[in-house]
Coordinates of C-alpha atoms and ligand atoms in Angstrom, one line a residue:
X1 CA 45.6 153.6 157.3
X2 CA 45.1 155.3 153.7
X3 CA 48.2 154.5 151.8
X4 CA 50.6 157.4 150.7
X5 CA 49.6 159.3 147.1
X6 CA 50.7 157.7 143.9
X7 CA 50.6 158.1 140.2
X8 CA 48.2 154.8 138.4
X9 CA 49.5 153.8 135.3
X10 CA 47.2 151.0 133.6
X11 CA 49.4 148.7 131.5
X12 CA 47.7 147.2 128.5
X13 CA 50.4 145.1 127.1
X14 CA 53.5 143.7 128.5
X15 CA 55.9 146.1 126.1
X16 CA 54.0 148.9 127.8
X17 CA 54.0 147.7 131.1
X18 CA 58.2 147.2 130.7
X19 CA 58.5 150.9 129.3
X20 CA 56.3 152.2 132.6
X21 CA 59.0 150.6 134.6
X22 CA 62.2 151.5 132.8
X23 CA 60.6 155.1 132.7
X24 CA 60.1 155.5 136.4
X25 CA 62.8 153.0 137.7
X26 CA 62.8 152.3 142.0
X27 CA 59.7 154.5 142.2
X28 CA 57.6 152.1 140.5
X29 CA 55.9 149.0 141.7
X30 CA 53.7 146.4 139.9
X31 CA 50.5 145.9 141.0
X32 CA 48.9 142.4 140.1
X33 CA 45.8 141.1 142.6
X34 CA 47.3 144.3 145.2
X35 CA 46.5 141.4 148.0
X36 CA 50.1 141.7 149.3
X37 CA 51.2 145.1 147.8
X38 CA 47.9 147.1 149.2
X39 CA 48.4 146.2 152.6
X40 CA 52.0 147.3 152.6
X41 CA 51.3 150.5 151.4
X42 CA 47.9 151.0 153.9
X43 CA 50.7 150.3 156.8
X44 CA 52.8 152.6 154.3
X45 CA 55.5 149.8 154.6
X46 CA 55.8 149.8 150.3
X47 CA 55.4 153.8 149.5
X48 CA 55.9 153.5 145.8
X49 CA 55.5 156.9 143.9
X50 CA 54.0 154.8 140.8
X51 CA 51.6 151.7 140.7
X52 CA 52.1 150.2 137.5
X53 CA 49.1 147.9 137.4
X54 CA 49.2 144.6 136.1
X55 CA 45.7 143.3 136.3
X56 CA 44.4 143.7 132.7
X57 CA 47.2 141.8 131.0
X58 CA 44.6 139.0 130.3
X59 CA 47.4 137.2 128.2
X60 CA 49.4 136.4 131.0
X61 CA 46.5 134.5 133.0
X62 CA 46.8 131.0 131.1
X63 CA 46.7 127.7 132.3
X64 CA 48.9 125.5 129.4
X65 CA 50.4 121.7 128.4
X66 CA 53.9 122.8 128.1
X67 CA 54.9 118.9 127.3
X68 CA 57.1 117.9 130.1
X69 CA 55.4 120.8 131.9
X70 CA 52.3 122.8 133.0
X71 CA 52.9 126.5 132.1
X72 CA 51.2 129.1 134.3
X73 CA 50.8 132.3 133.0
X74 CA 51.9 135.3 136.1
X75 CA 48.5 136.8 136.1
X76 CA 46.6 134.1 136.8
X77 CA 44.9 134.0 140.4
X78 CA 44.4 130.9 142.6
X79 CA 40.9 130.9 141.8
X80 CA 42.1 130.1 138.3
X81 CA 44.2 127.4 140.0
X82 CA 42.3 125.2 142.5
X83 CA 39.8 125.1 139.8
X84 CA 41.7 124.1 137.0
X85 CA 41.2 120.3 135.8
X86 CA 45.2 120.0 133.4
X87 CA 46.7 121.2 136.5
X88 CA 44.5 119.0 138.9
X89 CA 45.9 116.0 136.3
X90 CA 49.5 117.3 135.9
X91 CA 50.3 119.0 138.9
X92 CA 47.4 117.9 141.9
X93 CA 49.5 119.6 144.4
X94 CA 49.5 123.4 143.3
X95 CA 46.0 123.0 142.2
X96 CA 45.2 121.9 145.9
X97 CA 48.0 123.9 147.7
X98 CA 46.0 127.0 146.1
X99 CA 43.0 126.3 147.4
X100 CA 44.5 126.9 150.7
X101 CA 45.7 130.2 150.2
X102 CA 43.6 132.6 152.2
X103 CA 40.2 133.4 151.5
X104 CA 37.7 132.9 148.6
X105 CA 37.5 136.5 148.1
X106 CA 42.0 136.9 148.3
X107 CA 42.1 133.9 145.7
X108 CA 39.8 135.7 143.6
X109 CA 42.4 138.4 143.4
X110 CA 45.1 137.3 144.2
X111 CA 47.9 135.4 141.4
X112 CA 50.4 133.1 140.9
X113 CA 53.1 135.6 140.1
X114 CA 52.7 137.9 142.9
X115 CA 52.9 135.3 145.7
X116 CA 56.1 134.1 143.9
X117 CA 57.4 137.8 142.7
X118 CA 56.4 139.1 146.6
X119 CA 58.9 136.3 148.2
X120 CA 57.5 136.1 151.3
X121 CA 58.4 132.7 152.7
X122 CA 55.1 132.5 154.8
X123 CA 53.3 132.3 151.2
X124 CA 52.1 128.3 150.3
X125 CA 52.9 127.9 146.6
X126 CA 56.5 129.3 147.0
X127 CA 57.9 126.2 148.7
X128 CA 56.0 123.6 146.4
X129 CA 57.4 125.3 143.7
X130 CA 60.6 124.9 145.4
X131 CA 59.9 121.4 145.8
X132 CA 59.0 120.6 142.4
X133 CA 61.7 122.3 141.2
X134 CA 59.7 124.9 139.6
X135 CA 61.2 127.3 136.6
X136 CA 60.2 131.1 136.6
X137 CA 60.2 133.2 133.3
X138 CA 61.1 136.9 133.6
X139 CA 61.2 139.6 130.7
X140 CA 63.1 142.7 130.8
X141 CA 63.8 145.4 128.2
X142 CA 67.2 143.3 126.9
X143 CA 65.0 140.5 126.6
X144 CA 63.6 136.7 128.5
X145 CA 65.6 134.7 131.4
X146 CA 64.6 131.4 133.1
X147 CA 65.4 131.1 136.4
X148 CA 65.2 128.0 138.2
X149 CA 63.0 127.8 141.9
X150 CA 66.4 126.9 143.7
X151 CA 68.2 130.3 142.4
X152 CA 65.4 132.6 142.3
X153 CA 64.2 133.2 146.4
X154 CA 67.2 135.4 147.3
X155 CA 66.0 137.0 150.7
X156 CA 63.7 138.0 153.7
X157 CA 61.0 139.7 150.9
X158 CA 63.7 139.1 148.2
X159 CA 63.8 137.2 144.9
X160 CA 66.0 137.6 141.7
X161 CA 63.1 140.0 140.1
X162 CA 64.9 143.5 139.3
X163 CA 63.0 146.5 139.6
X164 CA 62.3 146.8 136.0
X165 CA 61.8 143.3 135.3
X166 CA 58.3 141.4 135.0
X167 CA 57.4 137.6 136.0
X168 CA 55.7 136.5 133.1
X169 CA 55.4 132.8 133.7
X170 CA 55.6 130.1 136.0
X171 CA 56.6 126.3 134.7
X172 CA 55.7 123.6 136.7
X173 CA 57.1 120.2 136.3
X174 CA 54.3 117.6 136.0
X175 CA 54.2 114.9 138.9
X176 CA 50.9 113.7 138.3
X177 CA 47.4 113.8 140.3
X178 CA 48.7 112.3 143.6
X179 CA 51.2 111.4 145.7
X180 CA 51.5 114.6 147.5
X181 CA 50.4 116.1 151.0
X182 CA 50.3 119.7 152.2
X183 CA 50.3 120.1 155.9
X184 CA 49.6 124.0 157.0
X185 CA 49.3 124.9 160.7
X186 CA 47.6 128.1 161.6
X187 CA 45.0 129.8 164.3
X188 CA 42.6 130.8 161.5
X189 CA 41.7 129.1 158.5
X190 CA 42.6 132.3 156.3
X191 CA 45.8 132.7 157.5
X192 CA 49.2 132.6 156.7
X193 CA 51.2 129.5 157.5
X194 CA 52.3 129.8 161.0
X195 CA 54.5 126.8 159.0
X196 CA 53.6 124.5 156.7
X197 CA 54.8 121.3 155.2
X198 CA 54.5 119.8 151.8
X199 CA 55.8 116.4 150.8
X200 CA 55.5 115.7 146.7
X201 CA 56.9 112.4 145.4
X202 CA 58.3 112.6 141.7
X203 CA 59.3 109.8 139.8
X204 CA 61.3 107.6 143.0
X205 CA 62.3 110.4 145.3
X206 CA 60.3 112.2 147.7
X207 CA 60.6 116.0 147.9
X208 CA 59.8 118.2 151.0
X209 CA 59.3 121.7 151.0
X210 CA 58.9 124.3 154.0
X211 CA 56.7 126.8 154.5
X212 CA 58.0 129.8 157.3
X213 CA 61.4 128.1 158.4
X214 CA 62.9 130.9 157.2
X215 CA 63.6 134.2 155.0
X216 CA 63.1 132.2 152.1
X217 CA 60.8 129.0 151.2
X218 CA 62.9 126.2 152.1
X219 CA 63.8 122.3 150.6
X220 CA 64.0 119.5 154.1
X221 CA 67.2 118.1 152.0
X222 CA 67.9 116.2 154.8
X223 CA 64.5 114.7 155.5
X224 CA 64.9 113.7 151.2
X225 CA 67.9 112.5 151.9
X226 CA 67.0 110.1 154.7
X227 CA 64.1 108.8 152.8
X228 CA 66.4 107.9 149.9
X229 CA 68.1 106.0 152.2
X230 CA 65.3 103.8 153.7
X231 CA 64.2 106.0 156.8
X232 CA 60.8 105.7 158.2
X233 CA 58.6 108.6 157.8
X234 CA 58.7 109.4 161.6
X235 CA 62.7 109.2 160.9
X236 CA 63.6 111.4 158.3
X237 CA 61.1 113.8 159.4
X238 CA 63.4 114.1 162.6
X239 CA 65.6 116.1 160.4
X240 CA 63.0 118.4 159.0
X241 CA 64.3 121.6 160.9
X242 CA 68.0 120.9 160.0
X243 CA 69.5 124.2 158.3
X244 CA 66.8 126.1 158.7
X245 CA 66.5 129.9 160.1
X246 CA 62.9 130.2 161.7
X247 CA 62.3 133.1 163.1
X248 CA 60.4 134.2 166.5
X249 CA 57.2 136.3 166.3
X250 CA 54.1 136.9 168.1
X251 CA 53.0 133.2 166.8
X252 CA 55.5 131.1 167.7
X253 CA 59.3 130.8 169.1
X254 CA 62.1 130.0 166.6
X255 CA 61.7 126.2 168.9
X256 CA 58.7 125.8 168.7
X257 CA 58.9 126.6 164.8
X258 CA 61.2 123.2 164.7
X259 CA 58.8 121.4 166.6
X260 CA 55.9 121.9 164.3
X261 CA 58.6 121.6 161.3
X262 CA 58.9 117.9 162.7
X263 CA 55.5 116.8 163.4
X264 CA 54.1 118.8 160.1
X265 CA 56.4 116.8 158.1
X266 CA 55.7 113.7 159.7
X267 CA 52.1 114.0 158.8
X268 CA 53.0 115.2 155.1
X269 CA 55.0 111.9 154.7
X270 CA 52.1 109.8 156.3
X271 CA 48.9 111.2 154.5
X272 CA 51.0 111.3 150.9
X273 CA 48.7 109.6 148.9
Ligands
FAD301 C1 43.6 138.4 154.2 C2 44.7 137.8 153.4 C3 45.1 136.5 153.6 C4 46.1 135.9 152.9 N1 46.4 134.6 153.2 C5 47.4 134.0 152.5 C6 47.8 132.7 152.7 O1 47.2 132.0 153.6 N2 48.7 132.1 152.0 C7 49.4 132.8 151.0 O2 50.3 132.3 150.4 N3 49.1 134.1 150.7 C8 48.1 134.7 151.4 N4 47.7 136.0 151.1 C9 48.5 136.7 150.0 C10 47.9 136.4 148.7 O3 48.2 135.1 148.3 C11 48.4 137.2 147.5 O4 47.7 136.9 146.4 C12 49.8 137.1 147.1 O5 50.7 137.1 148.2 C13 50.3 138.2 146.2 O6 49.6 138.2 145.0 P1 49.0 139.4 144.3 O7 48.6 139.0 142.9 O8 47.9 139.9 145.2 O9 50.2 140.4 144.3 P2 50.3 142.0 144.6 O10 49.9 142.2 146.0 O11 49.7 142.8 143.5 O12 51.9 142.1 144.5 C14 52.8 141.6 145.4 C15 54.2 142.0 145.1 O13 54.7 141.2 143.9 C16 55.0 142.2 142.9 N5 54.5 141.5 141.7 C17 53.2 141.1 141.5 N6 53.1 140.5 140.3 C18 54.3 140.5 139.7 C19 54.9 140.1 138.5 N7 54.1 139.4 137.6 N8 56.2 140.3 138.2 C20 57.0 141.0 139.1 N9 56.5 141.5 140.3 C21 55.2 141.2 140.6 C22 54.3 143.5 143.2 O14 55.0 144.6 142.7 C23 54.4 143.4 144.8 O15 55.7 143.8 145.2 C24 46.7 136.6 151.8 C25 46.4 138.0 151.6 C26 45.4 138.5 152.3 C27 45.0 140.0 152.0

């Protein structure tokens, strides 16, 4: 379908790009790689009256030492990513969970910030952000907030983002090169996680995060919590689908969601290396 007609605004700095979206309030939307948003608005499910467009902001595509921390500018596309050697050192499962992300030509386009900002909980990197307890910096008129991974997924398509608010950063923990596993089940290598499974250690704990168990991306606490206490892997991945809310589509039942929760998990914990 051809997507309803809008009004293009190119933003060429991030002041500009604010003042485009205080100007034209709930009838604008950001447009970063348009992977997510273009679709939307060719099924004319997003029919935004303004596309303030994103793409040329070329200082927010960075890939940085932030100390304790790799810092990961909102504009910068999985390409970028599963490419990048600090990150590869620092944070080996983003740089590799990117790579899995759809297609060459999507991770071309497609950023960081807008699969975090679009909060869709089939996307991959939201849940090993989750998991890595991820922190997410936003920039309004009245100024800069930091909001932490676990506070900032609010919804089915929903995060903490107002409308006239921009992601400007992503900070990512460092756990190191290894240690990590990323299990994704789909019927076609460039698609979406039918669910997926990613199992990071950091420092002496094991995290788990969930891909598609629900409107958000989701932490297994109680397959982390059975670990801590000495389960096997095929154990505490028995409680992978505890507290979630998978839904039922044309892919799979809400069951059979659990199932593959269990067994994806399982794997995560046994390939982690
Ligand atoms: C064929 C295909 C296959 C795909 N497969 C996968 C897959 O397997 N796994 C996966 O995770 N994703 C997949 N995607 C989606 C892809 O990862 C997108 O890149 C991502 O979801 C959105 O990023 P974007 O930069 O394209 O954002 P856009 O589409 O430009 O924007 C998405 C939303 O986020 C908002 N937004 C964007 N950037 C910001 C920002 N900095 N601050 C505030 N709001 C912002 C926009 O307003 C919009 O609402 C696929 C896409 C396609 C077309």
């Amino acid at each position: 379908m051809i997507p309803a007609s809008f009004e293009y605004v190119r933003a060429d700095s991030v002041d500009g790009l604010l003042g485009a979206l205080t100007e034209h309030g709930d009838e604008a939307k950001i447009l970063a790689g348009g992977m997510s948003l273009i679709p939307l608005m060719k099924f004319r499910l997003a029919v935004p009256s303004v596309l303030v467009d994103a793409g040329r902001l070329d200082d927010l595509r960075y890939i940085r030492d932030g100390g304790d921390h790799v810092a990961i500018g909102a504009l910068t596309r999985h390409r970028d990513l599963e490419t990048n050697d600090l990150l590869g050192a620092e944070c080996g499962v983003v740089r590799a969970v990117a790579a899995e992300v759809g297609d060459n030509q999507v991770r071309h386009r497609g950023t960081i910030g807008g699969s975090v900002a679009h909060g869709d909980s089939a996307s991959d990197l939201p849940a090993v952000l989750l998991a890595l307890d991820a922190d997410f910096v936003i920039r309004g008129a009245s100024g800069e907030r930091v909001v932490a991974a676990a506070d900032f997924f609010t919804g089915y398509f929903e995060t903490v983002i107002a409308p006239d608010e921009l992601l400007t950063e992503v900070r990512v923990p460092k756990s190191g090169p290894a240690g990590f596993s990323y299990q994704k089940f789909n019927r076609r290598a460039q698609d979406w996680a039918i669910v997926g499974s990613v199992a990071v250690r950091v420092g002496d704990s094991t995290r788990v995060g969930l891909v598609n168990m629900g409107p958000t991306p989701l932490r297994a606490r109680g397959v982390e919590m059975a670990l801590a206490e000495g389960a096997s892997a095929t154990d505490a991945a028995g409680a992978a689908a505890e507290g979630t809310e998978a839904s039922a589509d044309i892919n799979a039942t809400a069951e059979y969601r659990g199932h593959l929760a269990r067994v994806l998990t399982r794997r995560a914990l046994e390939a982690m290396v």
